[in-house]
Coordinates of C-alpha atoms and ligand atoms in Angstrom, one line a residue:
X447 CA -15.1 -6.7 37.3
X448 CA -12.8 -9.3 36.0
X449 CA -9.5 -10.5 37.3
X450 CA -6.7 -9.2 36.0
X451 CA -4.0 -11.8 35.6
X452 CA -0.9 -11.0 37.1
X453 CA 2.3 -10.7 34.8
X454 CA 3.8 -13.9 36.2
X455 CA 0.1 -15.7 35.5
X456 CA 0.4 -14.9 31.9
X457 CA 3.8 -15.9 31.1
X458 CA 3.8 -19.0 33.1
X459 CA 0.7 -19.7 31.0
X460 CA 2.4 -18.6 27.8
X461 CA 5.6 -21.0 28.7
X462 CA 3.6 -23.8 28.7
X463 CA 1.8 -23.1 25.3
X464 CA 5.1 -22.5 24.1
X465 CA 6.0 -26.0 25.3
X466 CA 3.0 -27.9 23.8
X467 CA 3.4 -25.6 20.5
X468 CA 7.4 -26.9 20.1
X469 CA 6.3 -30.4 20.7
X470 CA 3.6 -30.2 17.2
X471 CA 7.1 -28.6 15.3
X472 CA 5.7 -24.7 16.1
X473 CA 7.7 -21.4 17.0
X474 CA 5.7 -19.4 18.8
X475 CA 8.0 -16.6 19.3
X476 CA 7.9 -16.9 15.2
X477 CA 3.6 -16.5 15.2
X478 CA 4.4 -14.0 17.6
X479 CA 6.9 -12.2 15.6
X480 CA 4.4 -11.9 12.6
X481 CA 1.6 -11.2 14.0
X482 CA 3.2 -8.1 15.7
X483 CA 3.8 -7.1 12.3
X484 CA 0.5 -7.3 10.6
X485 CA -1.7 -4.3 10.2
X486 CA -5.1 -4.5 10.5
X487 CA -6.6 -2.0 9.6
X488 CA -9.7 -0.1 11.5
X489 CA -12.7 1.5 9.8
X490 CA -13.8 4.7 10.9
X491 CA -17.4 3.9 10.0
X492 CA -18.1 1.4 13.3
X493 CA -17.7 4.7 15.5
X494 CA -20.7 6.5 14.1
X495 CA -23.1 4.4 12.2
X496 CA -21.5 5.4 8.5
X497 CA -22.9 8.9 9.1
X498 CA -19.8 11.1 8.6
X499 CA -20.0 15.0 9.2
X500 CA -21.7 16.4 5.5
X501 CA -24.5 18.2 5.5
X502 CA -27.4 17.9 3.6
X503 CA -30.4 20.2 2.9
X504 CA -32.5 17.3 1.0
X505 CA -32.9 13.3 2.0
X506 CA -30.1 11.1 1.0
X507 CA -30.4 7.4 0.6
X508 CA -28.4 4.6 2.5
X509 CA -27.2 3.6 -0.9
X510 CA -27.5 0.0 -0.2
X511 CA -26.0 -0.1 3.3
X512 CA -27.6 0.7 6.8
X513 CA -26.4 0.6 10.3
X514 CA -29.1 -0.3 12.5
X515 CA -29.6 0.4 16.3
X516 CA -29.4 4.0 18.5
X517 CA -27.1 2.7 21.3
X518 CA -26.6 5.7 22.8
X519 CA -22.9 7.7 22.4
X520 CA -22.7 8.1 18.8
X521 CA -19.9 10.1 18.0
X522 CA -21.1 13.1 15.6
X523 CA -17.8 14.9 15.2
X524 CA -14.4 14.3 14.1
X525 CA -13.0 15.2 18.1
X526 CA -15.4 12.9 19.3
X527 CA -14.8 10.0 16.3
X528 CA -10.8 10.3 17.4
X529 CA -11.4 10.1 20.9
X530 CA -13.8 6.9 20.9
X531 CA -11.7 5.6 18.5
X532 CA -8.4 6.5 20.5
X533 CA -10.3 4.1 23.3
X534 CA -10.4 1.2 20.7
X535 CA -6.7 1.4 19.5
X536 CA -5.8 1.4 23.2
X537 CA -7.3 -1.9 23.4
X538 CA -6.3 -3.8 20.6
X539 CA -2.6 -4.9 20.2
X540 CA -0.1 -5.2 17.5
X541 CA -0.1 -2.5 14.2
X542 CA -2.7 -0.7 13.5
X543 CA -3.9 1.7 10.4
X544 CA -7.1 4.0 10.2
X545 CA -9.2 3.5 7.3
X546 CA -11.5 6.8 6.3
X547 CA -14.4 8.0 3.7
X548 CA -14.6 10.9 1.7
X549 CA -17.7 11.8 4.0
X550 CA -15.5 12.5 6.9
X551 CA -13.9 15.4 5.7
X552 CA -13.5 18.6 7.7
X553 CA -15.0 21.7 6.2
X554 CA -15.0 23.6 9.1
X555 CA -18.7 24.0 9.1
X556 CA -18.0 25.2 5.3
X557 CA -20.4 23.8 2.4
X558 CA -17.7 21.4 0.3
X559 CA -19.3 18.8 -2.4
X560 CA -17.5 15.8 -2.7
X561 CA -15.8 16.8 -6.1
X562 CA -14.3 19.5 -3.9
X563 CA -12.6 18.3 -1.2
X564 CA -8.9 18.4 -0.8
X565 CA -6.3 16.9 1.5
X566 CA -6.6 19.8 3.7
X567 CA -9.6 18.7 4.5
X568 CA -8.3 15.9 6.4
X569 CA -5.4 17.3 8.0
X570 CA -6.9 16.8 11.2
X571 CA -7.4 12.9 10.5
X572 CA -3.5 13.0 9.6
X573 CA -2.3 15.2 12.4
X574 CA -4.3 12.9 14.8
X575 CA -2.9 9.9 12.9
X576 CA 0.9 10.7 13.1
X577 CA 0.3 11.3 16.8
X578 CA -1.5 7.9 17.1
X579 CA 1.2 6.0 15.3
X580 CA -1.0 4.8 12.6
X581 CA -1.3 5.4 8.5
X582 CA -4.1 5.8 6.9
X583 CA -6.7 4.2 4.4
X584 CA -9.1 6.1 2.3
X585 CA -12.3 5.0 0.3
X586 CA -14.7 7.4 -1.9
X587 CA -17.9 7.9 -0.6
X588 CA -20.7 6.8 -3.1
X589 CA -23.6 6.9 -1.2
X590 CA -25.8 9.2 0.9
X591 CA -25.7 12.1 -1.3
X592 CA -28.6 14.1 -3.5
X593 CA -26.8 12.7 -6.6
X594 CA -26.7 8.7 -5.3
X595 CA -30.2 8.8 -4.2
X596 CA -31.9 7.0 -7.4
X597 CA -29.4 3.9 -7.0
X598 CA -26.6 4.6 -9.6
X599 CA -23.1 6.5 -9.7
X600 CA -20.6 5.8 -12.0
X601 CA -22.5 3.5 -14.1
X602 CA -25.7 6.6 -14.3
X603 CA -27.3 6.6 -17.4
X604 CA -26.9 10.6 -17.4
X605 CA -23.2 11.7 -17.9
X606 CA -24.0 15.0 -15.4
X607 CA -24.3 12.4 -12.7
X608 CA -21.4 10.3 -14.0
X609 CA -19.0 12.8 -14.6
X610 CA -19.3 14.2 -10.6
X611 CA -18.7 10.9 -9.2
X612 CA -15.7 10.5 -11.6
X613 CA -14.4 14.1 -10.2
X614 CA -15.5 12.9 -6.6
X615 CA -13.0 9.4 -7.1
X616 CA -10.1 11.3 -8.7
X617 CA -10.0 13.9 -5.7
X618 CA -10.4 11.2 -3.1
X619 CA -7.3 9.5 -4.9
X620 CA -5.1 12.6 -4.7
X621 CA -6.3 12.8 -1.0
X622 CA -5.0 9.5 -0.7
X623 CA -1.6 10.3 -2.4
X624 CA -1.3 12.9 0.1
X625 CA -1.9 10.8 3.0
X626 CA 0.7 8.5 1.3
X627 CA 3.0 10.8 0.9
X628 CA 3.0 12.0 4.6
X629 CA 2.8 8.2 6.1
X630 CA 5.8 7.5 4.1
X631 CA 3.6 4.1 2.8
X632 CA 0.7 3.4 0.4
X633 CA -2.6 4.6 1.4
X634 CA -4.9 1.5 0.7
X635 CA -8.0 3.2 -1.6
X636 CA -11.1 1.1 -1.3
X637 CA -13.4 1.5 -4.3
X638 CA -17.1 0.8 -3.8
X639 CA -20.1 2.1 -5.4
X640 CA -23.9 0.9 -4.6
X641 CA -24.8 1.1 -8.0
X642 CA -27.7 -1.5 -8.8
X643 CA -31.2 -2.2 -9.4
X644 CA -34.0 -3.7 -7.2
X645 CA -35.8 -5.8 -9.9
X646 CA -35.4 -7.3 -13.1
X647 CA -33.6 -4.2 -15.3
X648 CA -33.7 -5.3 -19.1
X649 CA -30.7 -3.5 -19.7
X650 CA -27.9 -5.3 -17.7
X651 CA -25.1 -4.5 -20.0
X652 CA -25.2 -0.8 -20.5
X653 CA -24.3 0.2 -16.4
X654 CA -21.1 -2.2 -16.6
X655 CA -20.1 -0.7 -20.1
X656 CA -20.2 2.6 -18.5
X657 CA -18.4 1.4 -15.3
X658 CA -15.5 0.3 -17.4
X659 CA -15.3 4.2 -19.0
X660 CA -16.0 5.6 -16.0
X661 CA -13.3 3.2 -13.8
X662 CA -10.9 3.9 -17.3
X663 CA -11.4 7.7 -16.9
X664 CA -10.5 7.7 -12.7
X665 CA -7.6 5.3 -12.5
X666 CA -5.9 7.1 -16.0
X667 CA -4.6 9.5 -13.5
X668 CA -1.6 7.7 -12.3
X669 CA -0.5 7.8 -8.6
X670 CA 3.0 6.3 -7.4
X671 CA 2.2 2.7 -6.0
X672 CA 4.2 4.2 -3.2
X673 CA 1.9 6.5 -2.1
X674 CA -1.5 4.2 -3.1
X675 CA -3.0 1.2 -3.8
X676 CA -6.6 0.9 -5.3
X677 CA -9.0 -1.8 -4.8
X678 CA -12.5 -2.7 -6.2
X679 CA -15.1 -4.2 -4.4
X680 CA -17.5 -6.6 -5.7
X681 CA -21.1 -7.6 -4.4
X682 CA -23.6 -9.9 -4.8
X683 CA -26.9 -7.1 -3.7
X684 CA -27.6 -4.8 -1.3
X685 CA -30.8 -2.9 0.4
X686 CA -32.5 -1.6 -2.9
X687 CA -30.0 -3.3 -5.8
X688 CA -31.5 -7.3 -4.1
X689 CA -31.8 -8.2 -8.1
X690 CA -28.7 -6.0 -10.2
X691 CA -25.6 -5.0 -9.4
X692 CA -23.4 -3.5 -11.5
X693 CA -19.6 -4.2 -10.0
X694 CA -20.5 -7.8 -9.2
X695 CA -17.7 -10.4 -8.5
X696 CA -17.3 -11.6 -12.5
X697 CA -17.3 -7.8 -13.0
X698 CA -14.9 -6.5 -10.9
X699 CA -13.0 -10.3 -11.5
X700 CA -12.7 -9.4 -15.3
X701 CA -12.0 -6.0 -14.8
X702 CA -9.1 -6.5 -12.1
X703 CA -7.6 -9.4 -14.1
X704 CA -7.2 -6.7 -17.1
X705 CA -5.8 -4.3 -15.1
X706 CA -2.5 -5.3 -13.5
X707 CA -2.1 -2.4 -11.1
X708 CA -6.0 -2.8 -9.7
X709 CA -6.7 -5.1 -6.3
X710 CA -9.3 -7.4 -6.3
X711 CA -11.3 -6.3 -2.9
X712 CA -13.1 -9.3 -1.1
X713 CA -15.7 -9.0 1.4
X714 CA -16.8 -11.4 3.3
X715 CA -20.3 -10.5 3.7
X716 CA -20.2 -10.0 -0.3
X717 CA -21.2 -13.4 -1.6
X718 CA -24.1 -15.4 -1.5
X719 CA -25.0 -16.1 1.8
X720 CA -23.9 -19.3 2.0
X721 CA -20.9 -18.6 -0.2
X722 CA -17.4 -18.1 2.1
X723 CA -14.3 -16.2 0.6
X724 CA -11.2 -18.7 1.9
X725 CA -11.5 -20.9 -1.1
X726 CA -11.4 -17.8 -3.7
X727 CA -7.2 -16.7 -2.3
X728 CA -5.6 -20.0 -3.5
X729 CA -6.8 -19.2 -7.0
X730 CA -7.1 -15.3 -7.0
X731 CA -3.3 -15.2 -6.1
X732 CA -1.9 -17.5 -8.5
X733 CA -2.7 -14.6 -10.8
X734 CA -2.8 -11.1 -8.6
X735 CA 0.3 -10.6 -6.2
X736 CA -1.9 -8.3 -4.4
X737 CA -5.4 -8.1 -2.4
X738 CA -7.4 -6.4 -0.1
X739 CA -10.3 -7.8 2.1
X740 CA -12.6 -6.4 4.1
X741 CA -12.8 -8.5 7.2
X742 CA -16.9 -8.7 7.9
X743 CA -19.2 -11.0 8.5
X744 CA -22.6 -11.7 6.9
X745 CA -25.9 -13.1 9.0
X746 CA -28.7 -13.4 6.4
X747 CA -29.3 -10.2 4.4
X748 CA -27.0 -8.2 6.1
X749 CA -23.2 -8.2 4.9
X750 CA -21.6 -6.2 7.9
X751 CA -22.2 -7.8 11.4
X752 CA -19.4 -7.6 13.8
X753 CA -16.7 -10.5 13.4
X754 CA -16.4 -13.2 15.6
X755 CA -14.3 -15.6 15.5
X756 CA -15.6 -18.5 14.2
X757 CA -14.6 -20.9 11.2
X758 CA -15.1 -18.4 8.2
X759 CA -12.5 -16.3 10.1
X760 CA -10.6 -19.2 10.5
X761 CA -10.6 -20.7 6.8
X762 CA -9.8 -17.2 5.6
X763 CA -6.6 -16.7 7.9
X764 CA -5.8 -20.5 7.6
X765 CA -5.9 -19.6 3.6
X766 CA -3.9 -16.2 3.5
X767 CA -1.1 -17.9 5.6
X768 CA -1.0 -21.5 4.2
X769 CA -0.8 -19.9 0.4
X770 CA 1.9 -17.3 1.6
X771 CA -0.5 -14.8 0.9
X772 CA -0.2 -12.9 4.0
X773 CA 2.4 -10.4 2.9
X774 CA 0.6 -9.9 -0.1
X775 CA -2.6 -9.0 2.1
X776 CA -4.0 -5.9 3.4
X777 CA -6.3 -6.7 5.8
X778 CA -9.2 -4.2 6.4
X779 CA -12.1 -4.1 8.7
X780 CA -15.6 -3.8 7.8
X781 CA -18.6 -4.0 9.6
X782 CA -21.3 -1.4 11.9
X783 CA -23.3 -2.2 14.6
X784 CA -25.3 0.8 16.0
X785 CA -27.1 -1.7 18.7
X786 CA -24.3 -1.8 21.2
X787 CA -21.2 0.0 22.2
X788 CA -18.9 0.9 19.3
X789 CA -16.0 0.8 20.8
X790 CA -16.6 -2.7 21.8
X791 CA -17.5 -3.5 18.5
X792 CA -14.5 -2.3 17.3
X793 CA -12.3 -4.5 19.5
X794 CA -14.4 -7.2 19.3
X795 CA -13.8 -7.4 15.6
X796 CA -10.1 -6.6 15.6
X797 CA -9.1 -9.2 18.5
X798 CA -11.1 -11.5 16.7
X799 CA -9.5 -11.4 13.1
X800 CA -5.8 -11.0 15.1
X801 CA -6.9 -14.4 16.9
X802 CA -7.9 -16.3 13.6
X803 CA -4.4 -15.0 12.0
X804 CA -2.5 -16.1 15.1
X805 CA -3.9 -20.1 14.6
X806 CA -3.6 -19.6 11.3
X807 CA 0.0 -18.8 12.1
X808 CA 0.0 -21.6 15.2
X809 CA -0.4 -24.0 12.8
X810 CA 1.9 -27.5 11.7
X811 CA 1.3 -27.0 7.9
X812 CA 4.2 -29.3 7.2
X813 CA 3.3 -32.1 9.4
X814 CA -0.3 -31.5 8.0
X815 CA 0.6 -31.3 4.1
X816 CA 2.6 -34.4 5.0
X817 CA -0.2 -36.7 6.1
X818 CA -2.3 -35.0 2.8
X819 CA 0.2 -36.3 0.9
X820 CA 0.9 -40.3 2.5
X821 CA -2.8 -40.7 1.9
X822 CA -2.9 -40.5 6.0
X823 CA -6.1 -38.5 5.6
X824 CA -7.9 -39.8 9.0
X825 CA -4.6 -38.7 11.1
X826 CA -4.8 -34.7 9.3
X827 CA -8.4 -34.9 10.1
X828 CA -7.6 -35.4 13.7
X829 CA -4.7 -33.2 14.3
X830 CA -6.7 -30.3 12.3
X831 CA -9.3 -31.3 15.3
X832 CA -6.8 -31.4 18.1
X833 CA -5.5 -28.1 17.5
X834 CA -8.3 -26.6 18.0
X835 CA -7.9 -27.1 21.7
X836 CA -4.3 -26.1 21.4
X837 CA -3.6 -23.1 24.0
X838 CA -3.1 -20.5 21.1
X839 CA -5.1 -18.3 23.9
X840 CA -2.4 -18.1 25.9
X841 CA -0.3 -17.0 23.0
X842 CA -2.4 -14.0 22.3
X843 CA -2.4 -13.4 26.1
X844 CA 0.8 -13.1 26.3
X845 CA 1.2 -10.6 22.7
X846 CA -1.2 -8.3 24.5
X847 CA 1.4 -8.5 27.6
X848 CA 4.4 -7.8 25.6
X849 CA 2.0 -4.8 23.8
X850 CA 1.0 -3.3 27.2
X851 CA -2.4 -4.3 26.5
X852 CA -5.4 -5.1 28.7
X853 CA -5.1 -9.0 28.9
X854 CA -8.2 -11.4 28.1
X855 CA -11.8 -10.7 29.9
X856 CA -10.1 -7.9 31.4
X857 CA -10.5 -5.5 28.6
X858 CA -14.0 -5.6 29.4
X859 CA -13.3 -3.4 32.3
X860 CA -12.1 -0.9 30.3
X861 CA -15.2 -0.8 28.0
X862 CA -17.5 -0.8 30.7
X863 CA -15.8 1.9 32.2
X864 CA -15.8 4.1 29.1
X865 CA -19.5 3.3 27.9
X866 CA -20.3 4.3 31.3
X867 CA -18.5 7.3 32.1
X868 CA -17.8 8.8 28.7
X869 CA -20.6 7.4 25.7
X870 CA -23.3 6.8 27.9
X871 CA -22.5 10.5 29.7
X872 CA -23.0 12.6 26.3
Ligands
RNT2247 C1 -20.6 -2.0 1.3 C2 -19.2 -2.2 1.2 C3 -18.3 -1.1 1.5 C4 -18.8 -0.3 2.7 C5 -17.9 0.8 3.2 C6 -18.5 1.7 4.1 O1 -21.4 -3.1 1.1 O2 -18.9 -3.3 2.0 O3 -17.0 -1.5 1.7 O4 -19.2 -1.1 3.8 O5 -17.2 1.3 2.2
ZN2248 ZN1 -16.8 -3.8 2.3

């Protein structure tokens, strides 16, 4: 077991941060104020391996994506999805939102294709959501399904296929809309499709010419931006598409930049694998006054480890706040790991990205942009390298205070409590 800090450990702690923080020009009741009011926004997907609750009488493919490991406790219902996730939110401070796929809808054991379903379907997900104090995200499912399996969607050469996937979008927006409407704020839509080849197809064009007809035909329907937001997601290849795929970043670039209403989506785990994301927001959003990212993390071929906080994280955050992005930012989670706990992932990954904003939001800019522009070069290279030892810890220590939150290593406790006596126990 870990110690719990007392209450009078973590604000004498905090005081002193605050001390050193005022002393490089910082307010860190200001960092403190906005990180409170940031949403981050949770995937549903970490809690169950991207299964969700369909049915299926013939083999569906992963569609380009894959969680791995069979650690036990895998919730396989939507009572059991809410309560492990219910575990997470508990340990995560600040605002949060819940971000759901088509694929967890609730048919009530009933047979319902995905050009079906309704908002009814997820008025357990809202019901549950209203209780919980968050809003909700929604995202089409493209993948794992009968009419996915040979590797294209919207972009299929046959207009059959095509034409059910458009039907399947346009419900999952008016599901959205719904949502919106009851949350009283945008539902952010996520739009992703697998669609892709594994090696050398000759025809490259004709997919992304009917991925514009087919993205044309959806987003025709128009929704208040009150009540959603769409965004499209690029990628760089997947299990099965390693040499073509259709929405890539120049793609879904192009297309965005055409459409004023459409988000640009970034993923971190999207790019080359040695490509990072930060550098792409200070030249995005001098054209786009919107974005949504997808907050994952890529180890070799794999785009959706769990997040940790190191400097991609940082860069990104550093980025969003230094550009004044942030408000412009919705700031979604994406990753799975089936290998370990879930709930832990899910905190893991959430602390983590609240942690990079917080130094991004710790930070001296001025002082910084100061030295950038004297020439002093050698003294913004060492202050970028003193802070970071400076006690932002202690800052988030204390946010998780004022949230009534489990402080530090002491959160641990709590997961291994529930992995023992609840996941571990089914
Ligand atoms: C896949 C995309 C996509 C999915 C989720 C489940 O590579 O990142 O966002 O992870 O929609
Ligand atoms: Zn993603």
């Amino acid at each position: 077991m870990f110690k719990v800090l007392t209450t009078a450990e973590i604000k004498q702690r905090y005081e002193s941060a605050k001390k050193e923080f005022a002393n490089l020009g910082v307010d860190t009741e200001a960092a403190l104020k906005t990180l409170a009011a940031t949403p981050i926004s949770l995937h549903c997907w970490q809690g169950d391996d991207v299964h969700g609750f369909e049915v299926h009488d013939e083999a569906v493919s992963g569609g380009g994506i894959m969680s791995t490991g069979n650690y036990p406790g895998c919730a396989c219902n939507g009572d059991m999805l809410r309560k492990d996730a219910e575990a997470a939110l508990k340990l995560i401070p600040g605002l949060k939102r819940f971000n759901l796929h088509a694929i967890y809808a609730e048919t009530d054991g009933k047979v319902v294709d995905r050009d079906e379903i309704e908002p009814r379907h997820f008025d357990k997900w809202m019901k549950w959501a209203k209780k919980q104090g968050v809003s909700l995200d929604f995202n089409p499912t493209f993948f794992a399904h009968p009419l996915a399996n040979d590797g294209y969607t919207l972009s299929h050469a046959d207009k059959k296929v095509r034409d059910f996937w458009i039907r399947h979008d346009k419900a999952c927006r008016k599901i959205a809309e719904a949502m919106g409407k009851a949350q009283g704020n945008p539902c952010i839509v996520n739009h992703w499709i697998p669609d892709g080849a594994k090696d050398q197809p000759v025809d490259r064009m004709g997919p992304r010419k009917r991925l514009i007809a087919a993205y044309d035909e959806i987003f025709s329907e128009k929704i208040s931006p009150k009540y959603i937001r769409d965004g499209v997601e690029s990628k760089l290849f997947g299990i099965g598409s390693e040499d073509y795929v259709v929405g890539s970043h120049e793609f879904y670039m192009a297309y965005a930049m055409t459409r004023p209403d459409l988000m640009i989506t970034f993923d971190m785990g999207h790019f080359h694998p040695t490509e990072t994301i930060h550098d792409k927001i200070a030249a995005l959003m001098l054209f786009k006054n919107e974005l949504l990212l997808h907050v994952s993390r890529g180890v070799r071929w794999d785009s959706d480890h769990v997040v940790n906080f190191n400097d991609d994280l940082r860069n990104l955050f550093q980025q969003l706040v230094r550009t004044g992005s942030l408000p412009k930012t919705h700031i979604a989670l994406d990753f799975f790991d089936g290998s370990i706990n879930r709930i832990g992932a899910w905190v893991v990954g959430t602390r983590a990205t609240q942690k990079a904003l917080l130094c991004a939001l710790l930070e001296p800019t001025k002082t910084l942009l100061k030295y950038e522009k004297d020439g002093d070069n050698a003294m913004k290279l060492a202050l970028l390298e003193e802070l970071k030892g400076a006690p932002w810890e202690a800052v988030y220590d204390e946010f998780c205070r004022r949230e009534k939150v489990a402080v530090g290593t002491a959160w641990i406790n709590d997961l291994v409590d529930y992995d023992r006596n609840v996941a571990k126990k089914r």
